[in-house]
Short mmCIF file of N, CA, C and O in Angstrom, two decimals:
data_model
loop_
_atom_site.label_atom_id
_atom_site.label_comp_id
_atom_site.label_asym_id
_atom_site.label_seq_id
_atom_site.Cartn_x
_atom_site.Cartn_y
_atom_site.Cartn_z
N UNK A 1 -204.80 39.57 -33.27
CA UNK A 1 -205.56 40.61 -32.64
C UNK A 1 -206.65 39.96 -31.81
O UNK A 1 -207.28 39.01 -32.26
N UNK A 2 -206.83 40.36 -30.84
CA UNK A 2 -207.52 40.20 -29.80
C UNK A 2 -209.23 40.35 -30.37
O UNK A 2 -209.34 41.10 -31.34
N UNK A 3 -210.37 39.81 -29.94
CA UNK A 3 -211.37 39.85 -30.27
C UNK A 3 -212.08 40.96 -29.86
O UNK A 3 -212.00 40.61 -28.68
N UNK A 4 -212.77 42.13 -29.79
CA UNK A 4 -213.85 43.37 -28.63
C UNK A 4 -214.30 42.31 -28.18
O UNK A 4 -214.56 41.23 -28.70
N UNK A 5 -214.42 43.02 -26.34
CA UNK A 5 -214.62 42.84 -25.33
C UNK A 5 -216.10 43.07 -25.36
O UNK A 5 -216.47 44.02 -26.05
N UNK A 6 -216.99 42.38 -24.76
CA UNK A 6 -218.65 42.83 -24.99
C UNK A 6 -219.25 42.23 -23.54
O UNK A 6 -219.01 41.13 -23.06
N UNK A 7 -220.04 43.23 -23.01
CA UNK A 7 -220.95 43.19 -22.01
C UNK A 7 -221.79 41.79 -21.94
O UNK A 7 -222.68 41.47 -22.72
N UNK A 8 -221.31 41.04 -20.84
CA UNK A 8 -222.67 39.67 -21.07
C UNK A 8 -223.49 40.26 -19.56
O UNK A 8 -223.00 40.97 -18.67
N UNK A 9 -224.70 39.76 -19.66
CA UNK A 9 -225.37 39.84 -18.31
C UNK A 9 -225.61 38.17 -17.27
O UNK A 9 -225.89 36.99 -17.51
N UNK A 10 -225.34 38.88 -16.30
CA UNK A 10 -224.72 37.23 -15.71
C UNK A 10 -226.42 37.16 -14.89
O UNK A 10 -226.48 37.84 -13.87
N UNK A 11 -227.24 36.68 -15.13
CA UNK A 11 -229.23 37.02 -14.58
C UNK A 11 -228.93 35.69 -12.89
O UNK A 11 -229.65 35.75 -11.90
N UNK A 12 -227.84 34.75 -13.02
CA UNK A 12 -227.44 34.12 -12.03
C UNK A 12 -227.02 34.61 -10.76
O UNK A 12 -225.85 34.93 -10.53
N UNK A 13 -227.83 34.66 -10.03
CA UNK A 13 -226.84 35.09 -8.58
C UNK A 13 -225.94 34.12 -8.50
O UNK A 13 -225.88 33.10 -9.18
N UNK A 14 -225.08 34.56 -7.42
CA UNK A 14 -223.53 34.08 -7.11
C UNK A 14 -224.23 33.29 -5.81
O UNK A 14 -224.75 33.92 -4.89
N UNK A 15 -224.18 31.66 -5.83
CA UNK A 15 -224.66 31.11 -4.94
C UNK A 15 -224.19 31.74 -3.53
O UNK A 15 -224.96 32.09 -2.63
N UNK A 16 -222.37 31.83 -3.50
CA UNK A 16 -222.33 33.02 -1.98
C UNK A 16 -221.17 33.67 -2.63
O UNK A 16 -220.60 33.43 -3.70
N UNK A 17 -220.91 34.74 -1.54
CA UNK A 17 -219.68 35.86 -1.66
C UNK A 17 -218.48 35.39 -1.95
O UNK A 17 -217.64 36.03 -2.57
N UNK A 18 -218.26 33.76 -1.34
CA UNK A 18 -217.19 33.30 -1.85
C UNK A 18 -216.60 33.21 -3.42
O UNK A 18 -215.61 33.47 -4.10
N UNK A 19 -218.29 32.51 -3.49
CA UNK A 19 -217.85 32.50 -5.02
C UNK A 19 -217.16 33.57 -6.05
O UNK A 19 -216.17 33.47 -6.77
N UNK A 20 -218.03 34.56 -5.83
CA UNK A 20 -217.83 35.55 -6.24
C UNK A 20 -216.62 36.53 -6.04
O UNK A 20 -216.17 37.33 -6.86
N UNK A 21 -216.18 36.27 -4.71
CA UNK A 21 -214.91 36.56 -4.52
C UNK A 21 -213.58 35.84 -5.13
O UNK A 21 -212.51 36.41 -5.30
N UNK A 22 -213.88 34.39 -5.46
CA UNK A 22 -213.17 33.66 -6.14
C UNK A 22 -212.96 34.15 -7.55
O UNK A 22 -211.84 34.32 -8.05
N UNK A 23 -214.05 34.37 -8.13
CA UNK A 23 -214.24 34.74 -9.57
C UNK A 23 -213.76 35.51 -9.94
O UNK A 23 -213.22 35.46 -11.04
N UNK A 24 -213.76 36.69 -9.08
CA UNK A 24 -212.63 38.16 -8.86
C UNK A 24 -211.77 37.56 -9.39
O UNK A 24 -211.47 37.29 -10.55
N UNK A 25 -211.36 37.37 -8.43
CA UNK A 25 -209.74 37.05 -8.34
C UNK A 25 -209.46 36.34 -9.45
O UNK A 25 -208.44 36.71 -10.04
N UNK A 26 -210.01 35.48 -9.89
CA UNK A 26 -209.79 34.61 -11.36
C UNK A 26 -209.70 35.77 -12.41
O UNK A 26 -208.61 36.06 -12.88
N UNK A 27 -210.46 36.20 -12.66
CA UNK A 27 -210.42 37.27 -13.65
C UNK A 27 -209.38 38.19 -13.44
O UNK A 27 -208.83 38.52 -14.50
N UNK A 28 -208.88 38.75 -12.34
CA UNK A 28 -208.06 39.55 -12.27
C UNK A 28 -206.62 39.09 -12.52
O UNK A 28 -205.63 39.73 -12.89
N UNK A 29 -206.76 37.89 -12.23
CA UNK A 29 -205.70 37.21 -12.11
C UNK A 29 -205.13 36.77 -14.10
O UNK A 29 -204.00 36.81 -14.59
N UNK A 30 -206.53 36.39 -14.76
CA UNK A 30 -206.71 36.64 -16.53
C UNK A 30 -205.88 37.76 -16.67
O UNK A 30 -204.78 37.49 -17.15
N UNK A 31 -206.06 38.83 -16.44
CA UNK A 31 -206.35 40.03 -17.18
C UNK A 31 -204.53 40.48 -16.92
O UNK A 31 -203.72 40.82 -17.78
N UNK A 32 -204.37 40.33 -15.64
CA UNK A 32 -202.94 40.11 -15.70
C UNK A 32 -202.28 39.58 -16.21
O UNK A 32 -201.16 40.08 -16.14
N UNK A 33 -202.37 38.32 -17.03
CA UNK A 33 -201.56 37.26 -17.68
C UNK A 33 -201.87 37.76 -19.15
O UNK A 33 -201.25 37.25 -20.09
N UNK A 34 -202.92 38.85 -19.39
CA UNK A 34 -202.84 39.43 -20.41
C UNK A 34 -202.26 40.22 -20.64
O UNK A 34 -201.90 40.18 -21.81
N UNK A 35 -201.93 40.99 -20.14
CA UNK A 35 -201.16 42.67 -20.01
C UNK A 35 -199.99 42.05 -19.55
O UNK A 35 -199.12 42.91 -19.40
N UNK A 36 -199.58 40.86 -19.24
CA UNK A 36 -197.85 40.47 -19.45
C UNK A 36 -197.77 39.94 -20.82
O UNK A 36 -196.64 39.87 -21.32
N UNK A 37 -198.97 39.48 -21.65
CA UNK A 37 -198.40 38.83 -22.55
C UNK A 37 -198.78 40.46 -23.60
O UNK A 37 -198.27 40.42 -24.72
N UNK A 38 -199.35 41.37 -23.39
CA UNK A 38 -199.47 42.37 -24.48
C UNK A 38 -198.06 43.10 -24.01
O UNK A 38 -197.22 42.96 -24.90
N UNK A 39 -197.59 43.73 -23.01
CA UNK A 39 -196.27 43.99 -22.89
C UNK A 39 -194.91 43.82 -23.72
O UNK A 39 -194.05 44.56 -24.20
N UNK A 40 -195.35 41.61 -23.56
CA UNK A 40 -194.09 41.02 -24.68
C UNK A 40 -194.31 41.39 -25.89
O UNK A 40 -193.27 41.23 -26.54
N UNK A 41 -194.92 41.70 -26.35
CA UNK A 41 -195.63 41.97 -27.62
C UNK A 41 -195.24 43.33 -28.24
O UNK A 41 -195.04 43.54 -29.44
N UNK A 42 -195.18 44.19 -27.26
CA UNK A 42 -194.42 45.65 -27.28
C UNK A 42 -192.87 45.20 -27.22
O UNK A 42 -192.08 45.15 -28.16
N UNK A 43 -192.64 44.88 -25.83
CA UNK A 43 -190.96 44.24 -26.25
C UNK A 43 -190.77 43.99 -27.77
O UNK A 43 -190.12 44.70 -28.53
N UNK A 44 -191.48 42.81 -28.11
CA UNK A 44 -191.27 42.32 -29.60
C UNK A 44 -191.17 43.21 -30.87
O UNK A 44 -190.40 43.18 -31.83
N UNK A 45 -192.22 43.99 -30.54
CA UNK A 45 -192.20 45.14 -31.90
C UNK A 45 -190.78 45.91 -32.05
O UNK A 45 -190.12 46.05 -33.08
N UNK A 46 -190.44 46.45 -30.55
CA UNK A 46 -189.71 47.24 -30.31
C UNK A 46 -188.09 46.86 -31.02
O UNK A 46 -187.21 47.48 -31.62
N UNK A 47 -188.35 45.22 -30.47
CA UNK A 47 -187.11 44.87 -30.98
C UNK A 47 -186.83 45.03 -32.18
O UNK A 47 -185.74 45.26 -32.70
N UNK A 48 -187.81 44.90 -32.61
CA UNK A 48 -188.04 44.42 -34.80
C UNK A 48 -187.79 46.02 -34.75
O UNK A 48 -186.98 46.11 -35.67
N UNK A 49 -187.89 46.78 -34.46
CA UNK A 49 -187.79 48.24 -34.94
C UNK A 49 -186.30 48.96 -34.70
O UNK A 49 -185.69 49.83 -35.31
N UNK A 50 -186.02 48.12 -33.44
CA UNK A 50 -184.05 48.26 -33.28
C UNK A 50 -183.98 47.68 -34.69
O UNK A 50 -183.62 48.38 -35.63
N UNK A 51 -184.30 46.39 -34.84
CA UNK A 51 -183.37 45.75 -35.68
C UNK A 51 -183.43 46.27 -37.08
O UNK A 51 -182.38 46.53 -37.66
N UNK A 52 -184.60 46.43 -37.66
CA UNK A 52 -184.71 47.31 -38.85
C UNK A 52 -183.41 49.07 -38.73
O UNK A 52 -182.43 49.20 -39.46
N UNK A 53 -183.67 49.72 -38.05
CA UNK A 53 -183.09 50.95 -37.49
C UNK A 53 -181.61 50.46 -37.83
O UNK A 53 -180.87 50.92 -38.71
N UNK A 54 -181.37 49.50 -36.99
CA UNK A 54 -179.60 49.18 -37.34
C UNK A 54 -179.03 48.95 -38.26
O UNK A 54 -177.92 49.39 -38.57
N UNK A 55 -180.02 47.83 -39.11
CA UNK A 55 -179.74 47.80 -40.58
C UNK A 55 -179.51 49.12 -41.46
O UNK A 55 -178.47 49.45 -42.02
N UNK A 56 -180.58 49.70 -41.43
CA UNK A 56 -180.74 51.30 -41.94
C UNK A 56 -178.94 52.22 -41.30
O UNK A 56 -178.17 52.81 -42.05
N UNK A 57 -178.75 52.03 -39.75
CA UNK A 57 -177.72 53.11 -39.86
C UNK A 57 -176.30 52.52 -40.45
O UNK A 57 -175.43 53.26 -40.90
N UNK A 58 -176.18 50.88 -40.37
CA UNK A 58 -175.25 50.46 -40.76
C UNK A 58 -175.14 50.12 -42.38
O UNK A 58 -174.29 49.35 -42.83
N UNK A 59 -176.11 50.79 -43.19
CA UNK A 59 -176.48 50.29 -44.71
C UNK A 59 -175.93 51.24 -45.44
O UNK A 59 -176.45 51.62 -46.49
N UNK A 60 -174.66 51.78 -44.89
CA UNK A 60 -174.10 53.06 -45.67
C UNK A 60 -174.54 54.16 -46.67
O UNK A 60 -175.42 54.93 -46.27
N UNK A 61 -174.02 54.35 -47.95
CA UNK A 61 -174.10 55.12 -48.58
C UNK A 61 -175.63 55.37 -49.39
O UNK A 61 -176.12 56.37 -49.91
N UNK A 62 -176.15 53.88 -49.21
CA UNK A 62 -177.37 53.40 -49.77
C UNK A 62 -178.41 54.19 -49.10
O UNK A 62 -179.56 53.94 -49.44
N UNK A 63 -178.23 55.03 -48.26
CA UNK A 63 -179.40 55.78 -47.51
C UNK A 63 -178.55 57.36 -47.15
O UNK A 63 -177.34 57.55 -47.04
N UNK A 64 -179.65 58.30 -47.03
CA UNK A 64 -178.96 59.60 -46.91
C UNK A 64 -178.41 59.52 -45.39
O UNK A 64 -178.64 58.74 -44.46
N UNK A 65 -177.70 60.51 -45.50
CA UNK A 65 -177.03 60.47 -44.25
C UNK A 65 -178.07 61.05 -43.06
O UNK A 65 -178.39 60.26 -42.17
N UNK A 66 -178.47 62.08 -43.04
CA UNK A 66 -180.00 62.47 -42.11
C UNK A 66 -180.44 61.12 -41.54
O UNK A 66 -180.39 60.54 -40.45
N UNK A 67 -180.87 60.90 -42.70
CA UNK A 67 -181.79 58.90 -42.29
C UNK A 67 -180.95 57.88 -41.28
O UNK A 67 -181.41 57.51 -40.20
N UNK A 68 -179.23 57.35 -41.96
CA UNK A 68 -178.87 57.22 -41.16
C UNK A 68 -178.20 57.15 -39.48
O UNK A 68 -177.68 56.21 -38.88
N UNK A 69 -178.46 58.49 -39.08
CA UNK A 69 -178.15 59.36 -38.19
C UNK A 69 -179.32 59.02 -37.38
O UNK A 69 -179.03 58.41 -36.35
N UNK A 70 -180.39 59.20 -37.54
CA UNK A 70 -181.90 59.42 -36.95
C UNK A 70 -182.16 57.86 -36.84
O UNK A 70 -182.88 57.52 -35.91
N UNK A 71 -181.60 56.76 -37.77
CA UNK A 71 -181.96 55.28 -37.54
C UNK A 71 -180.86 54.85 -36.52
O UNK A 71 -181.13 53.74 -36.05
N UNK A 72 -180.00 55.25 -36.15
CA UNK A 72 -178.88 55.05 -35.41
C UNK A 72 -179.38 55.38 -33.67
O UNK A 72 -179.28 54.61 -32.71
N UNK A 73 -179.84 56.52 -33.71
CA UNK A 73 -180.40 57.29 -32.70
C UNK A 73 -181.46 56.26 -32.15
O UNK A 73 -181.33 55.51 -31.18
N UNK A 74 -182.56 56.38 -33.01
CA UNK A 74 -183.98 55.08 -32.43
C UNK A 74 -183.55 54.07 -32.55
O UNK A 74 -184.43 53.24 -32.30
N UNK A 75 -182.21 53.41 -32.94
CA UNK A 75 -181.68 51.76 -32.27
C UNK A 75 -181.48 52.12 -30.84
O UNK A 75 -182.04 51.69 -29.84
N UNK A 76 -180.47 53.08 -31.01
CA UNK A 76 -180.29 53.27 -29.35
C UNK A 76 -181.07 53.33 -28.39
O UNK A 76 -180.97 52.80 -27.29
N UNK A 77 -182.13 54.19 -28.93
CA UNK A 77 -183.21 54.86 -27.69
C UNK A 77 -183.98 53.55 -27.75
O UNK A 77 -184.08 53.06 -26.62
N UNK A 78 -184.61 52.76 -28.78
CA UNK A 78 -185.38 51.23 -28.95
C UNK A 78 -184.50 50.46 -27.61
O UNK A 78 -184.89 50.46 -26.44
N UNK A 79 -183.35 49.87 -28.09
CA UNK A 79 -182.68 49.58 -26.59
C UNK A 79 -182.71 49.44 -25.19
O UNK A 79 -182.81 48.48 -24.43
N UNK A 80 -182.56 50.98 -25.01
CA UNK A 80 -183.22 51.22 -23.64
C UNK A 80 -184.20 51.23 -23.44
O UNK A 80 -184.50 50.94 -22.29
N UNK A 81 -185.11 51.49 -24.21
CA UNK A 81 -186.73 51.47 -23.65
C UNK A 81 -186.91 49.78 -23.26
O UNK A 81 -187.41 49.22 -22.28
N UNK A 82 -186.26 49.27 -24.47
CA UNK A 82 -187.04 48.00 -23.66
C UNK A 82 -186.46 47.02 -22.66
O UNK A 82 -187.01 46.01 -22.22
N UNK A 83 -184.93 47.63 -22.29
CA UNK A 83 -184.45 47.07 -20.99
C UNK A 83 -185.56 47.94 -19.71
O UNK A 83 -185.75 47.55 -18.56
N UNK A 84 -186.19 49.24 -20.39
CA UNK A 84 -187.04 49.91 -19.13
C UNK A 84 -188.20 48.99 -18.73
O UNK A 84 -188.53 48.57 -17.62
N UNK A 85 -188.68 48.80 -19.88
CA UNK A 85 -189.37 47.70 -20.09
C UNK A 85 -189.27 46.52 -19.43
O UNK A 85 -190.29 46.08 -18.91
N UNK A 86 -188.03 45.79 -19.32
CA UNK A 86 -188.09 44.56 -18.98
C UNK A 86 -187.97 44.90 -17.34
O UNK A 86 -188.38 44.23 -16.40
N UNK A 87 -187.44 45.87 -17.34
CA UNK A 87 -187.12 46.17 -15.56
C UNK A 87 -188.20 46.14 -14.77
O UNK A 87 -188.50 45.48 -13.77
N UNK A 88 -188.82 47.11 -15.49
CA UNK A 88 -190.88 47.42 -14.79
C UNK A 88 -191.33 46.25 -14.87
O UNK A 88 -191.69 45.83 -13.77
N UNK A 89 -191.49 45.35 -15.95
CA UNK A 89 -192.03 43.97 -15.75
C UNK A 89 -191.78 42.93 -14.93
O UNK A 89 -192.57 42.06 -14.57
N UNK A 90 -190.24 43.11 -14.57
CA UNK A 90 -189.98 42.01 -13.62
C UNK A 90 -190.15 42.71 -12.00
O UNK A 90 -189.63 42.02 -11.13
N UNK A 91 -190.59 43.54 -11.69
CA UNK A 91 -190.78 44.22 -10.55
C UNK A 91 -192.06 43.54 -10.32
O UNK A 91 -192.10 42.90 -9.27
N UNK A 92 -193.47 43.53 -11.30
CA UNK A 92 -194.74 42.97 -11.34
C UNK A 92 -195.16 41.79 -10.99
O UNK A 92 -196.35 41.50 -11.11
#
């Protein structure tokens, strides 16, 4: 888990606009490489939750049938979400 985010005060001026324009961009450029790596992270869960789900619809008699039916269903739908997933990401 990620640490809270907390307000610093920067009392330094930005020797020029460059800088500061640089710094942008650095940070923005962070924050992106974060939100690709929290993404995989969703991929990841998602997968573990197909894979649990499949176990469950393929674990026969050992589970009611309702359960199996409904774990069968969210493998599938798990699936596609995260090929949606991978699609939107590689567009980025």
């Amino acid at each position: 888990m990620t640490p809270p985010l907390s307000v610093v005060a920067n009392n330094a001026a930005p020797s020029s606009t460059n800088d500061l324009s640089e710094r942008i961009r650095r940070l923005q450029a962070e924050a992106k490489s974060l939100a690709r790596e929290h993404v995989h992270a969703l991929e990841q869960a998602i997968l573990q939750v197909e894979r649990l789900s499949a176990e469950i619809a393929d674990g026969g008699d050992a589970y009611p049938a309702g359960v199996r039916e409904l774990a069968r269903r969210l493998a599938e739908d798990c699936e596609m979400k995260v090929q949606t997933l991978e699609a939107i990401s590689s567009r980025a």
